[in-house]
mmCIF file of C-alpha atoms in Angstrom:
data_model
loop_
_atom_site.group_PDB
_atom_site.id
_atom_site.type_symbol
_atom_site.label_atom_id
_atom_site.label_comp_id
_atom_site.label_asym_id
_atom_site.label_seq_id
_atom_site.Cartn_x
_atom_site.Cartn_y
_atom_site.Cartn_z
ATOM 1 C CA MET A 1 -0.188 -0.029 -0.446
ATOM 2 C CA THR A 2 1.339 3.427 -0.949
ATOM 3 C CA CYS A 3 0.370 6.920 1.622
ATOM 4 C CA ALA A 4 -2.312 7.723 -0.688
ATOM 5 C CA ASP A 5 -4.565 4.737 -0.854
ATOM 6 C CA GLU A 6 -7.507 5.170 -0.583
ATOM 7 C CA ILE A 7 -9.560 5.700 2.835
ATOM 8 C CA GLU A 8 -12.926 6.642 2.397
ATOM 9 C CA GLY A 9 -14.773 7.748 -1.257
ATOM 10 C CA PRO A 10 -17.944 10.349 -1.715
ATOM 11 C CA GLU A 11 -20.106 8.133 -1.897
ATOM 12 C CA GLN A 12 -19.478 6.134 1.807
ATOM 13 C CA GLU A 13 -19.696 9.785 3.923
ATOM 14 C CA GLY A 14 -20.426 8.345 7.230
ATOM 15 C CA ALA A 15 -20.224 4.877 7.000
ATOM 16 C CA ASP A 16 -16.963 4.645 6.984
ATOM 17 C CA SER A 17 -15.902 7.404 9.219
ATOM 18 C CA ALA A 18 -14.698 5.942 12.736
ATOM 19 C CA ALA A 19 -12.678 3.252 10.147
ATOM 20 C CA ALA A 20 -10.704 6.302 8.323
ATOM 21 C CA GLU A 21 -10.347 8.537 11.693
ATOM 22 C CA ALA A 22 -8.884 5.221 13.181
ATOM 23 C CA ALA A 23 -6.730 3.301 10.274
ATOM 24 C CA ASP A 24 -3.010 3.742 10.933
ATOM 25 C CA CYS A 25 -0.484 5.861 9.187
ATOM 26 C CA LEU A 26 0.299 4.101 6.299
ATOM 27 C CA CYS A 27 3.231 6.353 5.197
ATOM 28 C CA GLY A 28 4.881 5.986 8.720
ATOM 29 C CA ARG A 29 5.457 9.569 9.121
ATOM 30 C CA GLY A 30 2.007 9.782 12.200
ATOM 31 C CA CYS A 31 -0.201 11.606 9.733
ATOM 32 C CA PRO A 32 -3.022 12.460 11.919
ATOM 33 C CA PRO A 33 -6.685 10.959 11.164
ATOM 34 C CA TYR A 34 -9.122 12.948 9.547
ATOM 35 C CA ALA A 35 -10.884 15.202 12.252
ATOM 36 C CA PRO A 36 -13.710 17.487 10.709
ATOM 37 C CA GLY A 37 -13.346 21.726 11.726
ATOM 38 C CA PRO A 38 -15.518 24.847 11.521
ATOM 39 C CA GLU A 39 -15.773 24.986 8.133
ATOM 40 C CA ALA A 40 -14.497 27.858 6.790
ATOM 41 C CA VAL A 41 -16.408 30.464 5.305
ATOM 42 C CA GLU A 42 -14.793 32.669 2.653
ATOM 43 C CA SER A 43 -15.864 34.728 -0.112
ATOM 44 C CA ARG A 44 -14.491 36.524 -3.112
ATOM 45 C CA ALA A 45 -12.648 39.774 -2.528
ATOM 46 C CA SER A 46 -14.299 42.887 -3.965
ATOM 47 C CA ASN A 47 -11.043 43.937 -5.805
ATOM 48 C CA GLY A 48 -10.770 40.532 -7.103
ATOM 49 C CA PRO A 49 -10.088 39.102 -11.013
ATOM 50 C CA VAL A 50 -14.115 38.787 -12.526
ATOM 51 C CA MET A 51 -15.639 35.788 -12.443
ATOM 52 C CA ALA A 52 -18.410 33.623 -14.990
ATOM 53 C CA GLY A 53 -21.741 35.188 -13.794
ATOM 54 C CA ASP A 54 -20.591 38.546 -12.891
ATOM 55 C CA VAL A 55 -22.307 40.996 -15.047
ATOM 56 C CA LEU A 56 -20.721 44.004 -17.157
ATOM 57 C CA ARG A 57 -22.422 46.656 -18.753
ATOM 58 C CA GLY A 58 -25.608 44.515 -18.342
ATOM 59 C CA GLU A 59 -24.227 41.260 -20.084
ATOM 60 C CA ARG A 60 -23.278 38.906 -17.786
ATOM 61 C CA VAL A 61 -20.133 37.054 -18.492
ATOM 62 C CA VAL A 62 -19.211 33.741 -19.522
ATOM 63 C CA GLY A 63 -15.323 33.072 -19.968
ATOM 64 C CA PHE A 64 -12.685 34.637 -21.802
ATOM 65 C CA SER A 65 -10.707 33.885 -24.729
ATOM 66 C CA TYR A 66 -6.498 35.061 -25.899
ATOM 67 C CA ALA A 67 -5.463 36.936 -28.996
ATOM 68 C CA GLN A 68 -2.477 36.156 -30.149
ATOM 69 C CA PRO A 69 0.291 38.839 -29.362
ATOM 70 C CA PRO A 70 1.920 40.430 -33.076
ATOM 71 C CA ASP A 71 5.792 40.882 -33.424
ATOM 72 C CA GLY A 72 6.789 37.847 -30.932
ATOM 73 C CA ARG A 73 5.971 39.984 -28.442
ATOM 74 C CA LEU A 74 5.013 37.193 -25.007
ATOM 75 C CA PRO A 75 2.324 36.552 -24.017
ATOM 76 C CA GLU A 76 0.109 39.294 -21.261
ATOM 77 C CA ALA A 77 -2.834 39.882 -19.746
ATOM 78 C CA ARG A 78 -4.393 42.665 -22.483
ATOM 79 C CA ASP A 79 -4.223 39.598 -24.791
ATOM 80 C CA ASP A 80 -6.658 38.021 -22.819
ATOM 81 C CA ARG A 81 -10.543 38.654 -23.874
ATOM 82 C CA LEU A 82 -13.908 39.304 -22.249
ATOM 83 C CA LEU A 83 -16.922 36.615 -23.554
ATOM 84 C CA THR A 84 -20.183 37.236 -22.775
ATOM 85 C CA GLU A 85 -23.223 35.160 -23.696
ATOM 86 C CA ALA A 86 -23.639 37.126 -26.829
ATOM 87 C CA ASP A 87 -20.401 35.402 -28.242
ATOM 88 C CA HIS A 88 -21.539 32.086 -29.167
ATOM 89 C CA GLN A 89 -21.693 32.735 -32.494
ATOM 90 C CA PRO A 90 -19.189 34.477 -33.969
ATOM 91 C CA ASP A 91 -16.044 32.746 -35.388
ATOM 92 C CA ALA A 92 -13.115 34.504 -33.626
ATOM 93 C CA PRO A 93 -13.202 36.193 -29.857
ATOM 94 C CA PRO A 94 -14.489 39.840 -29.458
ATOM 95 C CA GLN A 95 -12.047 42.753 -29.237
ATOM 96 C CA ARG A 96 -13.072 43.295 -25.483
ATOM 97 C CA PRO A 97 -10.488 43.078 -22.877
ATOM 98 C CA VAL A 98 -10.667 41.602 -19.129
ATOM 99 C CA PRO A 99 -10.766 44.106 -16.226
ATOM 100 C CA THR A 100 -8.337 44.097 -13.906
ATOM 101 C CA VAL A 101 -10.591 44.169 -11.539
ATOM 102 C CA ARG A 102 -14.301 42.704 -11.181
ATOM 103 C CA PRO A 103 -16.957 45.654 -12.278
ATOM 104 C CA PRO A 104 -18.896 46.610 -9.366
ATOM 105 C CA GLY A 105 -22.402 44.687 -9.742
ATOM 106 C CA PRO A 106 -24.272 41.831 -9.487
ATOM 107 C CA GLY A 107 -22.491 38.538 -8.797
ATOM 108 C CA ASP A 108 -21.562 35.055 -7.446
ATOM 109 C CA GLU A 109 -20.162 35.914 -4.222
ATOM 110 C CA ARG A 110 -18.850 31.793 -3.101
ATOM 111 C CA LEU A 111 -15.403 30.569 -4.317
ATOM 112 C CA PRO A 112 -15.548 27.682 -7.373
ATOM 113 C CA HIS A 113 -15.439 24.757 -4.931
ATOM 114 C CA ASP A 114 -18.494 26.293 -2.975
ATOM 115 C CA ARG A 115 -20.209 26.324 -5.835
ATOM 116 C CA LEU A 116 -20.417 22.369 -6.233
ATOM 117 C CA PRO A 117 -22.139 20.113 -3.768
ATOM 118 C CA ALA A 118 -21.468 19.424 -0.609
ATOM 119 C CA ARG A 119 -20.858 15.570 -1.633
ATOM 120 C CA ALA A 120 -18.344 17.164 -4.768
ATOM 121 C CA VAL A 121 -15.805 18.476 -2.169
ATOM 122 C CA VAL A 122 -14.095 16.233 -0.146
ATOM 123 C CA PRO A 123 -11.515 17.179 2.370
ATOM 124 C CA ALA A 124 -8.069 15.103 0.992
ATOM 125 C CA ALA A 125 -7.233 13.896 5.480
ATOM 126 C CA ARG A 126 -11.014 11.602 4.637
ATOM 127 C CA ARG A 127 -10.263 10.105 1.269
ATOM 128 C CA SER A 128 -7.039 9.317 2.802
ATOM 129 C CA ARG A 129 -5.529 10.588 5.966
ATOM 130 C CA CYS A 130 -1.942 10.537 4.560
ATOM 131 C CA LEU A 131 -2.647 12.401 0.887
ATOM 132 C CA PRO A 132 -2.296 15.541 2.022
ATOM 133 C CA ALA A 133 1.023 15.052 2.942
ATOM 134 C CA ALA A 134 1.672 13.414 -0.150
ATOM 135 C CA VAL A 135 1.117 16.099 -2.294
ATOM 136 C CA ASP A 136 3.045 18.263 -0.147
ATOM 137 C CA ASP A 137 5.911 15.959 -0.970
ATOM 138 C CA LEU A 138 4.820 16.308 -4.837
ATOM 139 C CA LEU A 139 5.127 20.252 -5.204
ATOM 140 C CA ALA A 140 8.211 20.499 -2.742
ATOM 141 C CA ASP A 141 10.706 17.765 -4.750
ATOM 142 C CA GLY A 142 13.835 19.490 -5.532
ATOM 143 C CA SER A 143 14.599 16.780 -7.447
ATOM 144 C CA ALA A 144 11.391 17.402 -10.389
ATOM 145 C CA PRO A 145 10.947 19.369 -13.248
ATOM 146 C CA TRP A 146 8.565 22.066 -11.772
ATOM 147 C CA GLY A 147 10.561 21.746 -7.775
ATOM 148 C CA ARG A 148 11.739 25.551 -7.449
ATOM 149 C CA VAL A 149 9.119 27.276 -9.597
ATOM 150 C CA PHE A 150 6.334 25.635 -8.919
ATOM 151 C CA ASP A 151 5.887 27.848 -5.286
ATOM 152 C CA PRO A 152 6.614 31.081 -6.725
ATOM 153 C CA ILE A 153 3.772 30.198 -9.702
ATOM 154 C CA ALA A 154 1.070 29.427 -7.657
ATOM 155 C CA ARG A 155 1.702 32.450 -5.195
ATOM 156 C CA THR A 156 2.036 34.906 -7.545
ATOM 157 C CA VAL A 157 -1.017 33.654 -9.463
ATOM 158 C CA ARG A 158 -3.010 33.065 -5.697
ATOM 159 C CA GLU A 159 -2.218 36.807 -4.415
ATOM 160 C CA ALA A 160 -3.645 37.965 -7.636
ATOM 161 C CA GLY A 161 -6.540 36.559 -6.627
ATOM 162 C CA HIS A 162 -6.824 33.105 -8.614
ATOM 163 C CA GLU A 163 -8.261 30.017 -7.779
ATOM 164 C CA LEU A 164 -5.713 26.933 -8.555
ATOM 165 C CA TRP A 165 -5.903 23.501 -8.766
ATOM 166 C CA LEU A 166 -3.678 20.626 -9.647
ATOM 167 C CA SER A 167 -4.826 18.399 -12.358
ATOM 168 C CA GLY A 168 -4.191 15.546 -15.106
ATOM 169 C CA GLY A 169 -1.762 13.103 -13.602
ATOM 170 C CA ALA A 170 -0.627 14.049 -10.085
ATOM 171 C CA PRO A 171 -4.661 14.035 -8.614
ATOM 172 C CA ARG A 172 -5.706 10.733 -10.801
ATOM 173 C CA GLU A 173 -2.306 8.952 -9.763
ATOM 174 C CA LEU A 174 -2.194 9.869 -5.661
ATOM 175 C CA VAL A 175 -6.033 10.047 -4.865
ATOM 176 C CA ALA A 176 -6.019 6.637 -6.716
ATOM 177 C CA GLY A 177 -3.232 4.827 -4.485
ATOM 178 C CA ASN A 178 -0.362 4.752 -6.435
ATOM 179 C CA GLY A 179 3.008 6.736 -5.693
ATOM 180 C CA ARG A 180 5.346 9.528 -6.503
ATOM 181 C CA GLU A 181 6.429 8.188 -8.981
ATOM 182 C CA ALA A 182 3.275 7.643 -10.579
ATOM 183 C CA VAL A 183 3.594 11.132 -11.465
ATOM 184 C CA ARG A 184 5.053 11.880 -14.712
ATOM 185 C CA ASP A 185 4.627 15.897 -14.676
ATOM 186 C CA LEU A 186 2.219 18.507 -13.424
ATOM 187 C CA ASP A 187 -0.436 19.924 -15.506
ATOM 188 C CA LEU A 188 -2.979 23.394 -13.382
ATOM 189 C CA THR A 189 -5.698 24.373 -14.233
ATOM 190 C CA GLY A 190 -7.608 27.743 -12.467
ATOM 191 C CA THR A 191 -9.790 30.657 -12.597
ATOM 192 C CA ALA A 192 -6.947 33.214 -14.456
ATOM 193 C CA PRO A 193 -6.924 33.743 -18.633
ATOM 194 C CA ALA A 194 -4.605 32.920 -20.265
ATOM 195 C CA GLY A 195 -2.481 35.974 -20.857
ATOM 196 C CA ARG A 196 -2.760 36.563 -17.081
ATOM 197 C CA PHE A 197 -1.351 33.706 -16.395
ATOM 198 C CA ALA A 198 1.746 33.009 -18.765
ATOM 199 C CA GLU A 199 2.354 37.307 -17.769
ATOM 200 C CA LEU A 200 2.570 35.974 -14.004
ATOM 201 C CA ALA A 201 4.356 33.787 -13.851
ATOM 202 C CA ARG A 202 7.207 35.705 -15.955
ATOM 203 C CA ARG A 203 7.255 38.359 -13.290
ATOM 204 C CA THR A 204 7.450 35.761 -10.972
ATOM 205 C CA LEU A 205 10.485 34.296 -12.249
ATOM 206 C CA GLU A 206 11.851 37.694 -12.914
ATOM 207 C CA GLU A 207 11.608 38.785 -9.480
ATOM 208 C CA ASP A 208 12.738 35.510 -8.325
ATOM 209 C CA GLY A 209 16.241 35.374 -10.919
ATOM 210 C CA GLU A 210 14.982 32.214 -12.508
ATOM 211 C CA THR A 211 16.003 32.006 -15.918
ATOM 212 C CA TYR A 212 12.994 30.932 -17.995
ATOM 213 C CA GLU A 213 11.254 30.894 -21.599
ATOM 214 C CA LEU A 214 7.699 30.587 -22.172
ATOM 215 C CA ARG A 215 8.379 28.125 -25.168
ATOM 216 C CA ALA A 216 5.238 28.007 -26.529
ATOM 217 C CA ARG A 217 4.309 31.461 -24.955
ATOM 218 C CA VAL A 218 -0.015 30.813 -25.267
ATOM 219 C CA SER A 219 -0.956 28.553 -27.501
ATOM 220 C CA PRO A 220 -3.565 29.612 -29.339
ATOM 221 C CA ASP A 221 -4.993 26.277 -30.469
ATOM 222 C CA THR A 222 -5.650 25.081 -26.353
ATOM 223 C CA LEU A 223 -4.032 28.410 -24.475
ATOM 224 C CA VAL A 224 -1.880 26.023 -22.730
ATOM 225 C CA CYS A 225 0.817 27.675 -21.405
ATOM 226 C CA THR A 226 4.043 26.058 -20.903
ATOM 227 C CA VAL A 227 7.187 27.301 -18.792
ATOM 228 C CA TYR A 228 10.628 25.942 -19.948
ATOM 229 C CA ARG A 229 13.721 26.829 -18.110
ATOM 230 C CA ASP A 230 16.559 27.552 -20.845
ATOM 231 C CA GLY A 231 15.129 26.369 -23.819
ATOM 232 C CA GLY A 232 14.998 22.901 -22.766
ATOM 233 C CA PRO A 233 12.826 20.017 -24.161
ATOM 234 C CA THR A 234 10.994 19.357 -20.867
ATOM 235 C CA PRO A 235 8.397 21.539 -19.875
ATOM 236 C CA LEU A 236 8.452 22.928 -15.781
ATOM 237 C CA ILE A 237 4.296 23.386 -15.723
ATOM 238 C CA GLU A 238 1.506 23.530 -17.829
ATOM 239 C CA TYR A 239 -1.378 25.020 -16.628
ATOM 240 C CA ARG A 240 -4.652 25.513 -19.252
ATOM 241 C CA GLY A 241 -8.130 27.868 -17.268
ATOM 242 C CA LEU A 242 -10.987 26.058 -17.372
ATOM 243 C CA GLY A 243 -12.336 24.237 -19.585
ATOM 244 C CA LEU A 244 -15.396 26.348 -21.150
ATOM 245 C CA GLY A 245 -17.281 24.745 -24.205
ATOM 246 C CA GLY A 246 -19.829 26.477 -26.648
ATOM 247 C CA PHE A 247 -17.707 29.007 -29.169
ATOM 248 C CA ARG A 248 -16.331 28.214 -32.352
ATOM 249 C CA PHE A 249 -13.176 29.308 -30.689
ATOM 250 C CA PRO A 250 -10.643 27.579 -27.987
ATOM 251 C CA ALA A 251 -12.397 29.734 -24.299
ATOM 252 C CA THR A 252 -11.679 29.167 -20.882
ATOM 253 C CA GLY A 253 -13.879 30.364 -17.446
ATOM 254 C CA THR A 254 -14.289 30.161 -13.510
ATOM 255 C CA ASP A 255 -17.173 27.058 -13.152
ATOM 256 C CA LEU A 256 -15.714 24.236 -12.007
ATOM 257 C CA VAL A 257 -18.590 22.257 -13.944
ATOM 258 C CA ALA A 258 -18.159 23.032 -17.219
ATOM 259 C CA ASP A 259 -14.871 22.381 -17.035
ATOM 260 C CA SER A 260 -15.480 18.656 -15.974
ATOM 261 C CA LEU A 261 -17.782 18.598 -19.312
ATOM 262 C CA GLN A 262 -15.104 19.162 -21.691
ATOM 263 C CA ARG A 263 -12.607 16.652 -20.131
ATOM 264 C CA ASP A 264 -11.879 12.837 -21.374
ATOM 265 C CA PHE A 265 -12.709 10.541 -18.756
ATOM 266 C CA THR A 266 -14.408 10.573 -15.590
ATOM 267 C CA VAL A 267 -10.674 9.932 -13.998
ATOM 268 C CA ASN A 268 -9.800 12.891 -15.771
ATOM 269 C CA CYS A 269 -12.129 15.389 -14.336
ATOM 270 C CA VAL A 270 -10.883 15.148 -10.307
ATOM 271 C CA LEU A 271 -8.810 18.683 -9.371
ATOM 272 C CA TYR A 272 -6.885 18.936 -5.686
ATOM 273 C CA ASP A 273 -6.811 22.344 -4.123
ATOM 274 C CA PHE A 274 -3.143 22.155 -3.059
ATOM 275 C CA GLU A 275 -4.119 25.290 -0.806
ATOM 276 C CA ARG A 276 -7.257 24.289 1.264
ATOM 277 C CA HIS A 277 -6.070 20.202 0.718
ATOM 278 C CA LEU A 278 -9.656 19.024 -1.033
ATOM 279 C CA VAL A 279 -10.476 16.939 -3.627
ATOM 280 C CA LEU A 280 -12.286 18.500 -5.918
ATOM 281 C CA ASP A 281 -15.221 15.954 -8.222
ATOM 282 C CA PRO A 282 -17.248 18.360 -9.994
ATOM 283 C CA SER A 283 -18.471 15.422 -12.310
ATOM 284 C CA GLU A 284 -19.499 13.865 -9.159
ATOM 285 C CA ARG A 285 -17.927 10.180 -10.902
ATOM 286 C CA GLY A 286 -14.831 10.656 -11.081
ATOM 287 C CA LEU A 287 -13.567 9.171 -7.574
ATOM 288 C CA PRO A 288 -15.874 6.248 -7.623
ATOM 289 C CA HIS A 289 -14.306 5.050 -11.324
ATOM 290 C CA LEU A 290 -10.226 5.550 -9.459
ATOM 291 C CA SER A 291 -11.453 3.451 -6.884
ATOM 292 C CA ALA A 292 -9.685 0.202 -6.330
ATOM 293 C CA PRO A 293 -10.701 -2.963 -7.148
ATOM 294 C CA GLY A 294 -13.215 -2.149 -10.109
ATOM 295 C CA ARG A 295 -12.086 1.112 -11.805
ATOM 296 C CA ALA A 296 -13.725 2.154 -14.246
ATOM 297 C CA LEU A 297 -12.607 4.348 -17.355
ATOM 298 C CA VAL A 298 -15.330 6.540 -18.063
ATOM 299 C CA PRO A 299 -15.631 8.738 -21.099
ATOM 300 C CA VAL A 300 -17.447 12.283 -20.307
ATOM 301 C CA SER A 301 -17.799 13.184 -23.936
ATOM 302 C CA ALA A 302 -20.191 10.976 -26.581
ATOM 303 C CA SER A 303 -19.383 13.114 -29.441
ATOM 304 C CA GLY A 304 -19.758 11.795 -33.016
ATOM 305 C CA ASP A 305 -16.701 13.886 -34.429
ATOM 306 C CA PRO A 306 -14.486 11.345 -35.697
ATOM 307 C CA LEU A 307 -10.941 13.690 -34.460
ATOM 308 C CA VAL A 308 -12.678 13.380 -30.703
ATOM 309 C CA ARG A 309 -13.057 9.737 -31.132
ATOM 310 C CA ALA A 310 -9.894 8.764 -32.117
ATOM 311 C CA ALA A 311 -8.311 11.220 -29.633
ATOM 312 C CA LEU A 312 -10.147 9.799 -26.951
ATOM 313 C CA ALA A 313 -9.427 6.401 -27.841
ATOM 314 C CA VAL A 314 -5.897 6.928 -28.214
ATOM 315 C CA ARG A 315 -5.861 8.082 -24.783
ATOM 316 C CA ALA A 316 -7.976 4.568 -23.552
ATOM 317 C CA VAL A 317 -5.844 2.804 -24.884
ATOM 318 C CA LYS A 318 -2.924 4.231 -22.868
ATOM 319 C CA PHE A 319 -4.686 3.597 -19.135
ATOM 320 C CA LEU A 320 -5.849 0.075 -20.414
ATOM 321 C CA VAL A 321 -2.302 -0.574 -20.548
ATOM 322 C CA ARG A 322 -1.259 0.629 -18.005
ATOM 323 C CA TRP A 323 -4.454 -0.329 -15.301
ATOM 324 C CA GLN A 324 -4.566 -3.470 -16.751
ATOM 325 C CA THR A 325 -1.697 -4.887 -15.156
ATOM 326 C CA ASP A 326 -3.241 -4.092 -11.771
ATOM 327 C CA GLY A 327 -6.718 -6.104 -11.781
ATOM 328 C CA PRO A 328 -9.266 -5.798 -14.234
ATOM 329 C CA VAL A 329 -11.010 -2.484 -15.241
ATOM 330 C CA ASP A 330 -14.876 -2.117 -15.879
ATOM 331 C CA THR A 331 -14.808 -0.675 -19.847
ATOM 332 C CA ARG A 332 -18.930 -1.538 -20.017
ATOM 333 C CA GLU A 333 -19.466 2.205 -20.388
ATOM 334 C CA LEU A 334 -16.599 2.939 -22.575
ATOM 335 C CA ARG A 335 -17.154 -0.138 -24.897
ATOM 336 C CA ALA A 336 -20.912 0.749 -25.300
ATOM 337 C CA TRP A 337 -19.508 4.361 -26.847
ATOM 338 C CA THR A 338 -16.725 3.032 -28.908
ATOM 339 C CA ASP A 339 -19.276 0.295 -30.399
ATOM 340 C CA GLU A 340 -20.548 2.856 -32.253
ATOM 341 C CA PHE A 341 -17.950 4.004 -34.295
ATOM 342 C CA PRO A 342 -17.230 2.725 -37.631
ATOM 343 C CA GLU A 343 -14.183 0.415 -38.940
ATOM 344 C CA ASP A 344 -12.815 3.208 -41.160
ATOM 345 C CA LEU A 345 -13.301 5.751 -37.949
ATOM 346 C CA ALA A 346 -9.126 6.447 -39.236
ATOM 347 C CA ASP A 347 -9.956 7.137 -42.784
ATOM 348 C CA HIS A 348 -12.846 9.508 -41.536
ATOM 349 C CA VAL A 349 -9.976 11.577 -39.789
ATOM 350 C CA ARG A 350 -7.478 11.797 -42.721
ATOM 351 C CA GLU A 351 -10.489 13.461 -44.347
ATOM 352 C CA ARG A 352 -9.583 16.306 -42.148
ATOM 353 C CA GLY A 353 -6.179 16.149 -43.767
ATOM 354 C CA ASP A 354 -3.118 16.347 -42.680
ATOM 355 C CA GLN A 355 -2.658 18.257 -40.090
ATOM 356 C CA ALA A 356 -5.309 16.532 -38.351
ATOM 357 C CA TRP A 357 -3.795 12.869 -39.238
ATOM 358 C CA ASP A 358 -0.363 14.485 -37.788
ATOM 359 C CA ARG A 359 -1.796 15.692 -34.483
ATOM 360 C CA LEU A 360 -3.110 11.977 -33.521
ATOM 361 C CA LEU A 361 0.102 10.880 -35.356
ATOM 362 C CA ALA A 362 1.239 12.923 -32.467
ATOM 363 C CA LEU A 363 -0.805 12.166 -30.032
ATOM 364 C CA HIS A 364 -0.217 8.383 -30.613
ATOM 365 C CA HIS A 365 3.643 8.354 -29.990
ATOM 366 C CA GLU A 366 3.143 10.189 -27.022
ATOM 367 C CA CYS A 367 0.758 8.015 -24.814
ATOM 368 C CA LEU A 368 1.566 4.573 -26.527
ATOM 369 C CA GLY A 369 4.971 5.293 -27.768
ATOM 370 C CA GLY A 370 7.229 3.404 -25.560
ATOM 371 C CA VAL A 371 4.523 0.530 -26.001
ATOM 372 C CA PRO A 372 5.084 -2.705 -28.114
ATOM 373 C CA ALA A 373 2.592 -2.823 -31.486
ATOM 374 C CA GLN A 374 1.443 -6.310 -30.518
ATOM 375 C CA ARG A 375 0.088 -4.745 -26.782
ATOM 376 C CA GLN A 376 -1.597 -2.060 -28.524
ATOM 377 C CA THR A 377 -3.540 -3.689 -30.843
ATOM 378 C CA ALA A 378 -4.477 -6.037 -28.189
ATOM 379 C CA VAL A 379 -5.962 -3.525 -25.733
ATOM 380 C CA ALA A 380 -7.349 -1.840 -28.810
ATOM 381 C CA SER A 381 -9.238 -5.110 -29.680
ATOM 382 C CA THR A 382 -11.517 -5.312 -26.884
ATOM 383 C CA LEU A 383 -12.819 -1.701 -27.897
ATOM 384 C CA GLY A 384 -13.921 -2.980 -31.174
ATOM 385 C CA ALA A 385 -13.309 -3.129 -34.730
ATOM 386 C CA GLY A 386 -13.005 0.205 -35.141
ATOM 387 C CA VAL A 387 -10.106 0.980 -32.555
ATOM 388 C CA GLU A 388 -8.566 -1.894 -33.360
ATOM 389 C CA ARG A 389 -8.269 -0.574 -36.694
ATOM 390 C CA LEU A 390 -7.438 2.994 -35.640
ATOM 391 C CA LEU A 391 -4.100 1.904 -33.463
ATOM 392 C CA LYS A 392 -3.075 -0.027 -36.775
ATOM 393 C CA THR A 393 -3.525 2.350 -38.836
ATOM 394 C CA LEU A 394 -1.467 4.678 -36.688
ATOM 395 C CA LEU A 395 1.402 2.466 -35.998
ATOM 396 C CA GLY A 396 1.375 1.276 -39.504
ATOM 397 C CA SER A 397 2.439 5.472 -40.246
ATOM 398 C CA ALA A 398 4.787 5.699 -37.612
ATOM 399 C CA GLU A 399 6.823 3.065 -39.289
#
């Protein structure tokens, strides 16, 4: 057992509380048992940043987009664009900047995690008494790529009034009970628009005397901000604002449930608030699906888009290759969806053009580059003929 082994899931409130409090510390450092304290009453600062639900000039704010700066200039907050409900139809973001401070007037005073149902917000020590210490160790690991830059960047972003959470592999692996070695990179999400985060990160590193490079600056296709040092190939941190759909261009927001609807699988909807040590499950399905035994790989999307289907199929094979060595994985809901895939799914993606196919090839290499071809196709075959043929075609193109 590892220091983040599961003790209690969100669907076991009450029944296992006594067991959780009495359980021995699994990491051997004497982690205290979970003891509920008084609920902290927090609200947004009056001089804090804009969030979804605020009203600006009579229009309700829904999120943010980004305009690539000209002439190679580094990204700044002035490149962010404010989105309202009227911006769903245009093909490009409006030329509307994001105010530095939230406008006076009506708005939801609650912080994003307080807008979730109580069952979707789990104190980390209740999930596992050793989980808070495991996360602290991860973030303070000086040997990790992010070791020297995470804390100052996170502190600066928080001081600017933005919320910030661990996303992706770190919360998924640690909450599932896997050790530190299972976390390969550090992904963050939060309420800061892309340009604002990039500006805060750059300013922090300048003030700390660190050398840095925003190698990809902000990707206009994904709004991901990647921080590199000294031009090295390994990302130190990757950040993307909370996902937001419904626009014809990339957009981010400040709503946790909306973000969960943009993710690939329920297990990747789980976020970790490293300041308050809270596990957030906006989908309300991620935590149960991470629980062993009986882990489940369930897609969030039921998209009919061939490229979306192919990308999720590749990621599904990656997780199944990794997870099936530890025991059975429930793929019933996943298989019900992939059974709908046409056998010529790969051909449908190719019809999108070379750029779409090259992106899928790059994803395949990233997810499965070190996995033997026979193992890939064997796992893919459990998801139907369309996924199996897709993987064979990708493997053939990579030769």
